[in-house]
Tab-separated table of N, CA and C in Angstrom:
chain	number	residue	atom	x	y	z
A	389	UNK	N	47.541	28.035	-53.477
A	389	UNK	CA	46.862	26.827	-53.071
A	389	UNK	C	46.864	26.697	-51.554
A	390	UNK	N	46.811	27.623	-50.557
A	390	UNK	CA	46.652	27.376	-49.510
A	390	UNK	C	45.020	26.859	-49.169
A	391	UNK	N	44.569	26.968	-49.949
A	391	UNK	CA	43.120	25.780	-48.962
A	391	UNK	C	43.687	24.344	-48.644
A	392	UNK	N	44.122	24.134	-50.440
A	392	UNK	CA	44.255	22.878	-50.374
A	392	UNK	C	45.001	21.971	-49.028
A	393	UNK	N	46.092	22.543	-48.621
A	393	UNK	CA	46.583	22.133	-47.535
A	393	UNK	C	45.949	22.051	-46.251
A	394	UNK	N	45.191	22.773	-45.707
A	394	UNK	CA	44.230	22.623	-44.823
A	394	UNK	C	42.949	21.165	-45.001
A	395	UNK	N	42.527	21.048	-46.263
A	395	UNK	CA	41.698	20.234	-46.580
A	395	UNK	C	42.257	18.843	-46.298
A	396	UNK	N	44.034	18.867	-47.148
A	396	UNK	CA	44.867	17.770	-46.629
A	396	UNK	C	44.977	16.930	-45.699
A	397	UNK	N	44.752	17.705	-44.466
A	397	UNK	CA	45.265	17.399	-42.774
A	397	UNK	C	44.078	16.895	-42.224
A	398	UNK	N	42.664	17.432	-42.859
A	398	UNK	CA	41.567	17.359	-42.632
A	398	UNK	C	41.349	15.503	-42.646
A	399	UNK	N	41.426	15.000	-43.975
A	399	UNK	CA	41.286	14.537	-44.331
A	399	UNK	C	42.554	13.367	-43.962
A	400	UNK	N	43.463	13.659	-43.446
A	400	UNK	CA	44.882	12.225	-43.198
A	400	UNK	C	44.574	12.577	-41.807
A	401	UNK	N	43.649	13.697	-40.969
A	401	UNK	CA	43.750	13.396	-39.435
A	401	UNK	C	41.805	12.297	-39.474
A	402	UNK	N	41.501	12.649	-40.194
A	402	UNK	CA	40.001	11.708	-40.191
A	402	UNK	C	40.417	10.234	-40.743
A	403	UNK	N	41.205	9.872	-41.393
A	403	UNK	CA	41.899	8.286	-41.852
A	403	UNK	C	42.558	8.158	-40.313
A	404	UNK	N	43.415	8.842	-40.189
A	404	UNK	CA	44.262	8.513	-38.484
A	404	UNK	C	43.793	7.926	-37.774
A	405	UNK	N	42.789	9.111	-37.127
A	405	UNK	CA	41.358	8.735	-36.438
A	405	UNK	C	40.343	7.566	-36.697
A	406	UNK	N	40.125	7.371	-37.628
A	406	UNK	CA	39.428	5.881	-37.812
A	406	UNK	C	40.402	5.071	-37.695
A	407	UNK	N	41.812	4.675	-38.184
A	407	UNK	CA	42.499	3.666	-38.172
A	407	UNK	C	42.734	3.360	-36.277
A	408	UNK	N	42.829	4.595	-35.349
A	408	UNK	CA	43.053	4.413	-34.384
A	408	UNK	C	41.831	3.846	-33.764
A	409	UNK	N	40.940	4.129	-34.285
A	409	UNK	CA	39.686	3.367	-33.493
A	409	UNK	C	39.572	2.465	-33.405
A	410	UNK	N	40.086	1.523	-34.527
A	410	UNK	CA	39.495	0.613	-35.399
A	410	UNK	C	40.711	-0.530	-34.553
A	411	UNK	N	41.714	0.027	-34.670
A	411	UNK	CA	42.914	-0.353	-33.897
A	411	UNK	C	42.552	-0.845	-31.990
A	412	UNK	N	41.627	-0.103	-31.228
A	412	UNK	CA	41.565	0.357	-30.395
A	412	UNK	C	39.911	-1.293	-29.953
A	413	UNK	N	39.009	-1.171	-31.384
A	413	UNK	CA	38.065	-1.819	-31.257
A	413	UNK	C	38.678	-3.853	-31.473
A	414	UNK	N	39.648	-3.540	-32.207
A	414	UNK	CA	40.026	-5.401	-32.062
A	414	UNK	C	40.971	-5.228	-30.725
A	415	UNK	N	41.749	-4.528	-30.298
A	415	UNK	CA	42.706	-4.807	-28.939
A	415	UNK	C	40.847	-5.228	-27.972
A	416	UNK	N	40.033	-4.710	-27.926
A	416	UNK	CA	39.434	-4.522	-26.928
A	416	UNK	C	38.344	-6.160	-26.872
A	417	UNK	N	38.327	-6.040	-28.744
A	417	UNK	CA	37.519	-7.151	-29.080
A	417	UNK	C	38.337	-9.067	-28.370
A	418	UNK	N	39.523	-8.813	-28.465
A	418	UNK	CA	40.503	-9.837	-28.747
A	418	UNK	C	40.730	-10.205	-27.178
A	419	UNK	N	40.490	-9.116	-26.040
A	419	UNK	CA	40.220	-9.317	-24.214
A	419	UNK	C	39.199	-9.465	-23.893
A	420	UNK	N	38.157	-9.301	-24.384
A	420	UNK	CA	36.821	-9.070	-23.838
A	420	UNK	C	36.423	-11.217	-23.869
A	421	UNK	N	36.144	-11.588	-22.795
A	421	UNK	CA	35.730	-13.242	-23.047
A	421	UNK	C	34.468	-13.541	-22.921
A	422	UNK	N	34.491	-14.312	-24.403
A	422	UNK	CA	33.148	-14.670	-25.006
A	422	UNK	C	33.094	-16.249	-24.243
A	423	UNK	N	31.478	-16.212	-24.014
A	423	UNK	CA	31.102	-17.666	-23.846
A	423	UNK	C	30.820	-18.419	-25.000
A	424	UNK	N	30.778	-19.838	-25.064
A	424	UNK	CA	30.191	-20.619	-25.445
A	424	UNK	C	29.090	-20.811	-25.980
A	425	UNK	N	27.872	-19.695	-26.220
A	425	UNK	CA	26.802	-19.498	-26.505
A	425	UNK	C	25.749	-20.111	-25.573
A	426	UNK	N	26.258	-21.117	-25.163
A	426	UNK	CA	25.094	-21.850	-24.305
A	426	UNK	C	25.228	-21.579	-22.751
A	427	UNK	N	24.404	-20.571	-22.245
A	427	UNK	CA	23.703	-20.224	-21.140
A	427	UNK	C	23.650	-20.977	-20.085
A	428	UNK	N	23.923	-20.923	-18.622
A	428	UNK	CA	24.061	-22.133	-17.447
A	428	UNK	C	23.103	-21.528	-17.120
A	429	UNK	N	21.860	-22.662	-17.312
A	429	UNK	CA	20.472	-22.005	-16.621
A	429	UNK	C	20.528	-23.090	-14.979
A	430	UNK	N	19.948	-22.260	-14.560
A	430	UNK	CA	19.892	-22.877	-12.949
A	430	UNK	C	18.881	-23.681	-12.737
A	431	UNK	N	19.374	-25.126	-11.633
A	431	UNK	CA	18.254	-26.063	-11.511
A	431	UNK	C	17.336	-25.272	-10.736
A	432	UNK	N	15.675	-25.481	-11.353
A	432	UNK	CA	14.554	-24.940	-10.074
A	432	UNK	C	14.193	-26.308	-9.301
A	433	UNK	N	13.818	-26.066	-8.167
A	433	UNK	CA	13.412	-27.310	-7.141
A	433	UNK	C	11.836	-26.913	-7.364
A	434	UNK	N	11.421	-27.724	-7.800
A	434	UNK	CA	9.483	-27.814	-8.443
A	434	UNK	C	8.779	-27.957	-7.548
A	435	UNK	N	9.670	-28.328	-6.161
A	435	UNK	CA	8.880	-29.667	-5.157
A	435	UNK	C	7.315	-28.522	-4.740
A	436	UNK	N	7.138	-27.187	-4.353
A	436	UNK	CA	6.458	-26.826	-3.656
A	436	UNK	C	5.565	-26.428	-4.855
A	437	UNK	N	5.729	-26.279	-6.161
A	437	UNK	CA	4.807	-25.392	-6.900
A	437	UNK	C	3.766	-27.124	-7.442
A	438	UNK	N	4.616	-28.220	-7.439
A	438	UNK	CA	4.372	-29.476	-7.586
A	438	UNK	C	2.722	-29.838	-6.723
A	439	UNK	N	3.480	-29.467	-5.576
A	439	UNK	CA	2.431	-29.608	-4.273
A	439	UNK	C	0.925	-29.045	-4.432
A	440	UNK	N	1.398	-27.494	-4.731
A	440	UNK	CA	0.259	-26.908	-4.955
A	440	UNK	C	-0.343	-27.353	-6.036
A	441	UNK	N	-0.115	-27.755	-7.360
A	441	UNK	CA	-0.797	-28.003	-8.514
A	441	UNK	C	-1.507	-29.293	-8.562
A	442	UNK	N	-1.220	-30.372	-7.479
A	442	UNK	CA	-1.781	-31.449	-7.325
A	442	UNK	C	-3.205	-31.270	-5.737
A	443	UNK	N	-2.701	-30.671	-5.234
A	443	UNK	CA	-3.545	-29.822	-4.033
A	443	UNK	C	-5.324	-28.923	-5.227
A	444	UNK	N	-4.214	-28.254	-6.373
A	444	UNK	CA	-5.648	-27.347	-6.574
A	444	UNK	C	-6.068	-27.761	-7.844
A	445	UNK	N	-5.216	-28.169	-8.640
A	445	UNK	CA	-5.853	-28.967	-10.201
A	445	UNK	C	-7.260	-30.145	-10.153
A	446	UNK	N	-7.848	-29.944	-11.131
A	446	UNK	CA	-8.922	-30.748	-11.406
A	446	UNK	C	-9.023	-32.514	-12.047
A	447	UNK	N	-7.251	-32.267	-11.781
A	447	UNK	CA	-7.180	-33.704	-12.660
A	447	UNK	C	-5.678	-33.720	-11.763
A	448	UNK	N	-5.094	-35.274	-12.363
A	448	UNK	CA	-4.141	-35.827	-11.775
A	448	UNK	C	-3.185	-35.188	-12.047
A	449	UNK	N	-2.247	-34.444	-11.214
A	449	UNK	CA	-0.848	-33.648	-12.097
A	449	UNK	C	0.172	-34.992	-12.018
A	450	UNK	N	1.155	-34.967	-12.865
A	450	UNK	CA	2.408	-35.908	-13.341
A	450	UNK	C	3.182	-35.030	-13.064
A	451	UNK	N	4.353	-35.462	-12.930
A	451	UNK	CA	5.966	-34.579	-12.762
A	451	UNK	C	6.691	-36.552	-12.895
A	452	UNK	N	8.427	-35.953	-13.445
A	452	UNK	CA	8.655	-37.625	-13.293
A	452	UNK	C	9.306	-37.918	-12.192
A	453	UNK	N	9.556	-39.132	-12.550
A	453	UNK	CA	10.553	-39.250	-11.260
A	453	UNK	C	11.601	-40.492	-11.717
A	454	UNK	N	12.769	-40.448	-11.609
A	454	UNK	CA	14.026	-41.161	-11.909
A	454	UNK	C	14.130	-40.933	-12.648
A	455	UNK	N	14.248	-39.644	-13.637
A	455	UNK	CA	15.189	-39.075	-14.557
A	455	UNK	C	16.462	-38.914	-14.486
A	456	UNK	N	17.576	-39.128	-15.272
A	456	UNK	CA	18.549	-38.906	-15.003
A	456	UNK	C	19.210	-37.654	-14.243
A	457	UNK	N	19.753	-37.785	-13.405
A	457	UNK	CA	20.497	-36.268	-12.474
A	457	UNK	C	20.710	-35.008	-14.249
A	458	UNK	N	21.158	-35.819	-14.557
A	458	UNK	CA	21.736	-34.959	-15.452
A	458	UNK	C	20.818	-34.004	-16.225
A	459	UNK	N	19.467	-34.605	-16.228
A	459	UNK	CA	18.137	-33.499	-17.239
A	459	UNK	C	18.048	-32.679	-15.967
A	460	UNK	N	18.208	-31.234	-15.933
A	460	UNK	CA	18.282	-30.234	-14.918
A	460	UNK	C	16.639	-29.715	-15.390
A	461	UNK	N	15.826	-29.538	-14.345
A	461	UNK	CA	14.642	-28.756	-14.263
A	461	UNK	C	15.114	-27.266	-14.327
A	462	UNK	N	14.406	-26.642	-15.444
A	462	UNK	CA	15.115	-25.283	-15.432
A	462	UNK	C	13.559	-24.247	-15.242
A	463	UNK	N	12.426	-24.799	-15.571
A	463	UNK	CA	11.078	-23.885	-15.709
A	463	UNK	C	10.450	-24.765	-15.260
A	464	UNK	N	9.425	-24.189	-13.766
A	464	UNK	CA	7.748	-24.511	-13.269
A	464	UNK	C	7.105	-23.557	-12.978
A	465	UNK	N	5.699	-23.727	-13.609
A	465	UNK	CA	4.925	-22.523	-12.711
A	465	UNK	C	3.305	-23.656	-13.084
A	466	UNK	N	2.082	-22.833	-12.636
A	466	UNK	CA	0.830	-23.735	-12.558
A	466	UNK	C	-0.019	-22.358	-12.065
A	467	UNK	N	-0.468	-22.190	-13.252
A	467	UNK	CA	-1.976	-21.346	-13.137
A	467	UNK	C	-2.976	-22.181	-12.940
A	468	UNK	N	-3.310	-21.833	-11.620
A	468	UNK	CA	-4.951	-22.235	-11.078
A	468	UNK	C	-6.122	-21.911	-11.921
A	469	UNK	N	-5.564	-20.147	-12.736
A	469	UNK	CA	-6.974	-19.602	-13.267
A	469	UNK	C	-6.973	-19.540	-14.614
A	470	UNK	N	-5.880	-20.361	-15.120
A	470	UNK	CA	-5.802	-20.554	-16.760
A	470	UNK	C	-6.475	-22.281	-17.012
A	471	UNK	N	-7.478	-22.761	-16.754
A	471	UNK	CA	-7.676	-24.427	-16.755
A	471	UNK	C	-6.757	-25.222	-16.393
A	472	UNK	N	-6.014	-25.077	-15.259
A	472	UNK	CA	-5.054	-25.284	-13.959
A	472	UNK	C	-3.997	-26.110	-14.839
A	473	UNK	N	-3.403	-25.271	-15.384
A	473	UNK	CA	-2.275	-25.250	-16.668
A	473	UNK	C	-0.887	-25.324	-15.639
A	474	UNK	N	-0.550	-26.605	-16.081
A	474	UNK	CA	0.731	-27.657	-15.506
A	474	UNK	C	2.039	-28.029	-16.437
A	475	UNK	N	2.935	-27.007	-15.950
A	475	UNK	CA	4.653	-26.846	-16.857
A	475	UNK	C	5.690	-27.030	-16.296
A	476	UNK	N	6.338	-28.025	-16.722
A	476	UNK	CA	7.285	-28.352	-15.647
A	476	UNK	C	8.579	-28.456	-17.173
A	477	UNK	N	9.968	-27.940	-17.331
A	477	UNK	CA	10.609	-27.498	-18.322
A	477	UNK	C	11.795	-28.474	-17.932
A	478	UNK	N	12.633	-29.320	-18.651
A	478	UNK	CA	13.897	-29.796	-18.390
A	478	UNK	C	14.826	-29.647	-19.664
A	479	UNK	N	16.341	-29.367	-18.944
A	479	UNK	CA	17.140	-29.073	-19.972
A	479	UNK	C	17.943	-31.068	-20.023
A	480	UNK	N	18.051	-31.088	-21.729
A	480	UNK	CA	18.811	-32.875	-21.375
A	480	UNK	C	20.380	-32.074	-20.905
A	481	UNK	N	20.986	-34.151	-20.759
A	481	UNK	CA	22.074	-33.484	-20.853
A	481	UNK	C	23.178	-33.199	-22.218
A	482	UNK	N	22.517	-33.468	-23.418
A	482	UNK	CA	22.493	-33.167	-24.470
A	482	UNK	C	22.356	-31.865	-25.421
A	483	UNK	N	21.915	-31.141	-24.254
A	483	UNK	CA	21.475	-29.443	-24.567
A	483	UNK	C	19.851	-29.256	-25.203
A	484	UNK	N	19.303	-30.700	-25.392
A	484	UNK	CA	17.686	-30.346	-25.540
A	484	UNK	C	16.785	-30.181	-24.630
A	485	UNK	N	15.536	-29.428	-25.082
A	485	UNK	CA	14.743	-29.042	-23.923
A	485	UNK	C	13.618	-30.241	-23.907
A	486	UNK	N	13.031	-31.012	-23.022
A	486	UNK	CA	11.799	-31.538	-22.737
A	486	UNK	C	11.289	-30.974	-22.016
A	487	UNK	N	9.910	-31.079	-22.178
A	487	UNK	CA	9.004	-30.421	-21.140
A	487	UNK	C	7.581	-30.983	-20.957
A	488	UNK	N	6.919	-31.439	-19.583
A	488	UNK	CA	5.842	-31.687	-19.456
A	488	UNK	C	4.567	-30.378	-19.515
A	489	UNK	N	3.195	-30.578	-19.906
A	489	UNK	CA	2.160	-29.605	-19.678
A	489	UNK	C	1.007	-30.361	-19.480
A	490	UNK	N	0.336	-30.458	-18.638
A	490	UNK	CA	-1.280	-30.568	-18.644
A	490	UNK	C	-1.954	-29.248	-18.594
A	491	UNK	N	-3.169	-29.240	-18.663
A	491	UNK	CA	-4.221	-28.306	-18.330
A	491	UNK	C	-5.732	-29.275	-18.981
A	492	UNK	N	-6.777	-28.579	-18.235
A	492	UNK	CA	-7.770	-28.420	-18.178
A	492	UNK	C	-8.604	-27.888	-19.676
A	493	UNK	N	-8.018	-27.298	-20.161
A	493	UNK	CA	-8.179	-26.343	-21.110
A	493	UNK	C	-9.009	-27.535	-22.487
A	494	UNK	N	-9.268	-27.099	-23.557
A	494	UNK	CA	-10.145	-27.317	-25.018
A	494	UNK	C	-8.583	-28.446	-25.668
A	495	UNK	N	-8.864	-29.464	-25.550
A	495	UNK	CA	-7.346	-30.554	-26.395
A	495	UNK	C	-6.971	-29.530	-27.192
A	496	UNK	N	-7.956	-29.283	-28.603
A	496	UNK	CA	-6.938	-29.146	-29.818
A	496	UNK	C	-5.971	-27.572	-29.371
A	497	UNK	N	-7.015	-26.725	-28.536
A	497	UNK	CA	-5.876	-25.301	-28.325
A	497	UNK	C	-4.863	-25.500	-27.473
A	498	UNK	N	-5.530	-26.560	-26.857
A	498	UNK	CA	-4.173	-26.491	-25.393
A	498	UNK	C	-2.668	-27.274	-26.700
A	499	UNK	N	-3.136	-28.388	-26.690
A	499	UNK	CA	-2.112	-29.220	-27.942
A	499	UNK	C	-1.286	-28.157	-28.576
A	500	UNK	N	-1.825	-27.337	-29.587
A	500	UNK	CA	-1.491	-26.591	-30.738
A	500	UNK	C	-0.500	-25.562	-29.922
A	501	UNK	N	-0.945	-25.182	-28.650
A	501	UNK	CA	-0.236	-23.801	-28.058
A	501	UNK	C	1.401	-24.818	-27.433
A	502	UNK	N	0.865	-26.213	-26.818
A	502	UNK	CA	2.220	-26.674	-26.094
A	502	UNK	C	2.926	-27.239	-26.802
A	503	UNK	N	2.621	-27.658	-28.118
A	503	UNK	CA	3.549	-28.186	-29.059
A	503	UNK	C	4.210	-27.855	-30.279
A	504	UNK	N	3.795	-26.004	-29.917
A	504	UNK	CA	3.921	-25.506	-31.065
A	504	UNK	C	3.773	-25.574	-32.068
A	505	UNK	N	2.923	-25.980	-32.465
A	505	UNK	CA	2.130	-26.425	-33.816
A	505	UNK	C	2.231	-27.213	-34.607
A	506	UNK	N	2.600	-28.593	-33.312
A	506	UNK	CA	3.305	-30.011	-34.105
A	506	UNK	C	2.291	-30.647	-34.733
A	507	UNK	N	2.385	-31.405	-35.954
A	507	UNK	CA	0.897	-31.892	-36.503
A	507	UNK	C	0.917	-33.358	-35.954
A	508	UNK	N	-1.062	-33.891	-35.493
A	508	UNK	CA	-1.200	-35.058	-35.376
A	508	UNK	C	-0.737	-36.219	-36.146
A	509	UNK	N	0.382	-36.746	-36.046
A	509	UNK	CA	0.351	-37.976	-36.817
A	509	UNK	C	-0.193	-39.144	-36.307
A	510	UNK	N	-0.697	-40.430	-37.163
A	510	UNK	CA	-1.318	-41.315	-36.638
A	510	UNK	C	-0.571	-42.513	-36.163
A	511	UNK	N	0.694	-42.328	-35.302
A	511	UNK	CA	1.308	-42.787	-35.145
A	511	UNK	C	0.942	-43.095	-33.245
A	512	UNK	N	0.357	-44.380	-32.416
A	512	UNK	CA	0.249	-44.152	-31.534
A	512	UNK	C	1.473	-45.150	-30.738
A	513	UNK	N	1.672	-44.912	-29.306
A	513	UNK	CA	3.287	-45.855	-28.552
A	513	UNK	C	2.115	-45.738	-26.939
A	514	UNK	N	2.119	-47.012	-26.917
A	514	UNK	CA	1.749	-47.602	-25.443
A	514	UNK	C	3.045	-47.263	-24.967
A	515	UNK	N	3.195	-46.422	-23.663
A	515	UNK	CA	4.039	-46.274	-22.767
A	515	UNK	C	3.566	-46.191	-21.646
A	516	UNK	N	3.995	-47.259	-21.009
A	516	UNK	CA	3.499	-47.252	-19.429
A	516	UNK	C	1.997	-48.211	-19.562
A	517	UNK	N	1.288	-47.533	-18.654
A	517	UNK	CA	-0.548	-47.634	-18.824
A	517	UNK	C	-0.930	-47.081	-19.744
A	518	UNK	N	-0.436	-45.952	-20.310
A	518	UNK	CA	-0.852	-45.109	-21.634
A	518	UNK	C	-1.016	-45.147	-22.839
A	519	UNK	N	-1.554	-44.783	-23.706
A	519	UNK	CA	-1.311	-45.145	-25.097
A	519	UNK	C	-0.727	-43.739	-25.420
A	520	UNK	N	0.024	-42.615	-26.124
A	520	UNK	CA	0.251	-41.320	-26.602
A	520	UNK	C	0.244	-41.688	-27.898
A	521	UNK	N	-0.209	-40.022	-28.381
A	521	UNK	CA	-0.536	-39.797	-29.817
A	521	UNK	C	1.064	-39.057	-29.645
A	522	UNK	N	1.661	-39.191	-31.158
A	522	UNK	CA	2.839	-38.920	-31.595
A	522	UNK	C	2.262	-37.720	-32.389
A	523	UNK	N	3.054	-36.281	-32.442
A	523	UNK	CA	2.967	-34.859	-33.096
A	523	UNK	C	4.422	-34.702	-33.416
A	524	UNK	N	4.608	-34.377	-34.597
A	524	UNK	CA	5.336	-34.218	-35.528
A	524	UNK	C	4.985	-32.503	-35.616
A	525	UNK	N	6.417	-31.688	-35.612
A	525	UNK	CA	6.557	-30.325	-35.760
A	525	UNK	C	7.799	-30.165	-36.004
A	526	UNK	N	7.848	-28.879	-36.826
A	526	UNK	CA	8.945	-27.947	-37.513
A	526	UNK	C	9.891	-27.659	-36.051
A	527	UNK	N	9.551	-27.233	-34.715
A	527	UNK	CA	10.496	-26.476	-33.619
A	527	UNK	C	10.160	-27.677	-32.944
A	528	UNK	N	9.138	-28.338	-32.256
A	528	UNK	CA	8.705	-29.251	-31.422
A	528	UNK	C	8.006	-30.395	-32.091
A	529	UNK	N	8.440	-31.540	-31.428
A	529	UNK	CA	7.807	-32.928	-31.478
A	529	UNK	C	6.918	-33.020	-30.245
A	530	UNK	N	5.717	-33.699	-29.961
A	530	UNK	CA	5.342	-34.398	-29.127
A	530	UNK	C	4.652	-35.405	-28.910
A	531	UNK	N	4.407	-35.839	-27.961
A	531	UNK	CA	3.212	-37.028	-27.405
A	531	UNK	C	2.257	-36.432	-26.491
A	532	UNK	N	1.080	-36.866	-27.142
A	532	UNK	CA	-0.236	-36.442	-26.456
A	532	UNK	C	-0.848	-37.420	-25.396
A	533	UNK	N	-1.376	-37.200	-24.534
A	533	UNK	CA	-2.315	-38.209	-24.133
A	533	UNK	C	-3.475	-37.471	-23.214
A	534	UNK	N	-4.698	-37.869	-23.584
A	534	UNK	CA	-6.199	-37.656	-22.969
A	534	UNK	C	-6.898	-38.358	-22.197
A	535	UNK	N	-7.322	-37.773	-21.543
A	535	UNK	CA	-7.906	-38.683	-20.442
A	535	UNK	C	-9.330	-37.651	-19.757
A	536	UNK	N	-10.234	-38.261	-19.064
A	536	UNK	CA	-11.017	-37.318	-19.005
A	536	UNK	C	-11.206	-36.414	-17.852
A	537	UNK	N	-10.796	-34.737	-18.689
A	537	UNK	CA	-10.576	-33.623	-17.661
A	537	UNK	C	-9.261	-33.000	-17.582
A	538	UNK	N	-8.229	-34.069	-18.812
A	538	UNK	CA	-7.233	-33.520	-18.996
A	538	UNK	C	-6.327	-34.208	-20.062
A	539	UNK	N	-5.443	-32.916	-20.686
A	539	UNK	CA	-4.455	-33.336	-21.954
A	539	UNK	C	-3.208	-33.057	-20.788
A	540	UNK	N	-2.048	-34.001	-21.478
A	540	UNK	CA	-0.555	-34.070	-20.828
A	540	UNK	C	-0.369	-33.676	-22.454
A	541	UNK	N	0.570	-33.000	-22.491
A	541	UNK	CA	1.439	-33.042	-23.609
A	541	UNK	C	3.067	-33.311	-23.336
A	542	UNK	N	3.787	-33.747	-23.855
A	542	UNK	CA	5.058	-33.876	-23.885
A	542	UNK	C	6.232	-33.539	-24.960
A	543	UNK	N	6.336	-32.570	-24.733
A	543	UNK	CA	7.037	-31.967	-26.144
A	543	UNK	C	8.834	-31.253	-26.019
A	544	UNK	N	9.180	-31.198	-26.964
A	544	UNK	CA	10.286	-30.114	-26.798
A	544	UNK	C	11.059	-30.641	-27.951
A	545	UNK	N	12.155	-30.276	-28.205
A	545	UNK	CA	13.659	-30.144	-29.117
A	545	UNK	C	14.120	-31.540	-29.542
A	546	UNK	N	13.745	-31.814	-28.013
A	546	UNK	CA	14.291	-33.266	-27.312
A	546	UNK	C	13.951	-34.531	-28.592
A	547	UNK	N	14.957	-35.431	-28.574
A	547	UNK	CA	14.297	-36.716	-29.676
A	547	UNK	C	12.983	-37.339	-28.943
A	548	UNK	N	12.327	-38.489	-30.165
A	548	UNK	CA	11.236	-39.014	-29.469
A	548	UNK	C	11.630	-40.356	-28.600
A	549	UNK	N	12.540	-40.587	-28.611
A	549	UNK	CA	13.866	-41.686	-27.237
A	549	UNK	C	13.513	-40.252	-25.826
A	550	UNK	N	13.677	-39.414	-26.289
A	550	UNK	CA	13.885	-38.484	-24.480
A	550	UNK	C	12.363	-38.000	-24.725
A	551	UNK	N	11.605	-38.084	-24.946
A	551	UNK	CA	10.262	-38.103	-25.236
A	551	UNK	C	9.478	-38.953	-24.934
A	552	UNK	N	10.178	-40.062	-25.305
A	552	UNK	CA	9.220	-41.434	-24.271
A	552	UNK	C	9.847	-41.316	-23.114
A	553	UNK	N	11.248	-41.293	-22.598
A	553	UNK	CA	12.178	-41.179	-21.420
A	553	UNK	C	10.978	-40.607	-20.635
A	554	UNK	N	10.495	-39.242	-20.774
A	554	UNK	CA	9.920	-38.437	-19.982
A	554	UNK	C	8.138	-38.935	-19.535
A	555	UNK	N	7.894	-39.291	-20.600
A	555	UNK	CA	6.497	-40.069	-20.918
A	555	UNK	C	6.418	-40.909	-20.015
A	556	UNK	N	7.577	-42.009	-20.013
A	556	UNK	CA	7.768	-43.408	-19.022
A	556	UNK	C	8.023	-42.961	-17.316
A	557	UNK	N	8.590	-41.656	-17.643
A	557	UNK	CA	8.860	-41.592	-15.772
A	557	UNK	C	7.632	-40.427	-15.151
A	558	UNK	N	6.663	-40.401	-15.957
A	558	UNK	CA	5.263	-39.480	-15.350
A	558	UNK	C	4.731	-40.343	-13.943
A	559	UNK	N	4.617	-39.531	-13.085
A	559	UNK	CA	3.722	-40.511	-12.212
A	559	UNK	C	3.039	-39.178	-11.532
A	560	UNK	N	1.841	-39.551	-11.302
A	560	UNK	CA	0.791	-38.846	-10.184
A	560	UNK	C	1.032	-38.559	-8.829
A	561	UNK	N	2.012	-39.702	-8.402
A	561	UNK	CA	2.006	-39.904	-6.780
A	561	UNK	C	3.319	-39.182	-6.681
């Protein structure tokens, strides 16, 4: 029976070998430091992309103003050559996202694309001078409002309390 013994060693040095790995993968797992899952995204300062989008847009751009310190602006940008498409992104301090959009663009596609495919409900809320249409969605809620030459949408994660929050502090100027 000399194979057999060779096959033996084969086989208790391949168990060894995995147990040492395996040994080797929790020491490494058990130092290595995990976050929190939630990501420190950095405040952006909007002020200049702001400028330009009210400078080259065809309609009134909004951004708010007296939001709490605490909703951090984390995403802006403003395509001139997409129907001068206006995004301005805030994280709460709750961990939800709100976010403003206008554009130029066709209501129902622009709507459907910024609210992720929240459905019209006939639910309308005077806020401010405004009246907004309330959208109900599976990922996003929002509030609509039209005016002529341009849709605002207001959407995100966010409840419809930080939804009007954002709605109420829109201003043009």
């Amino acid at each position: 029976m000399a194979g057999s013994n060779g096959k033996q060693k084969s086989v208790r040095n391949m168990v060894l070998s995995l147990g040492v790995t395996l040994l080797a993968s929790g020491v490494i797992y058990l130092f290595i430091p995990k976050g929190d899952g939630t990501p420190d995204l950095p405040r952006v300062d909007y002020r200049v992309e702001l400028l330009t989008a009210r400078r080259a847009a065809s309609y009134p751009v909004v951004a708010p103003q007296g939001l709490p310190e605490s909703w951090k602006p984390t995403s802006v940008r403003f395509k001139g050559d997409q129907f001068d498409a206006w995004h301005l992104g805030f994280h709460t301090s709750d961990g939800q996202y709100v976010q403003v959009q206008q554009s130029a663009d066709k209501p129902a596609r622009f709507i459907e694309e910024s609210s992720q495919g929240a459905k019209e409900t006939k639910v309308t809320e005077k806020i401010g001078d405004r009246t907004w249409t309330r959208y109900a969605g599976g990922r996003y809620d929002a509030l609509v409002y039209q005016e002529k030459g341009a849709t605002t949408v207001v959407s995100g994660t966010g409840s419809f309390g930080q939804l009007r929050q954002m709605a109420a502090a829109l201003s043009s100027k």
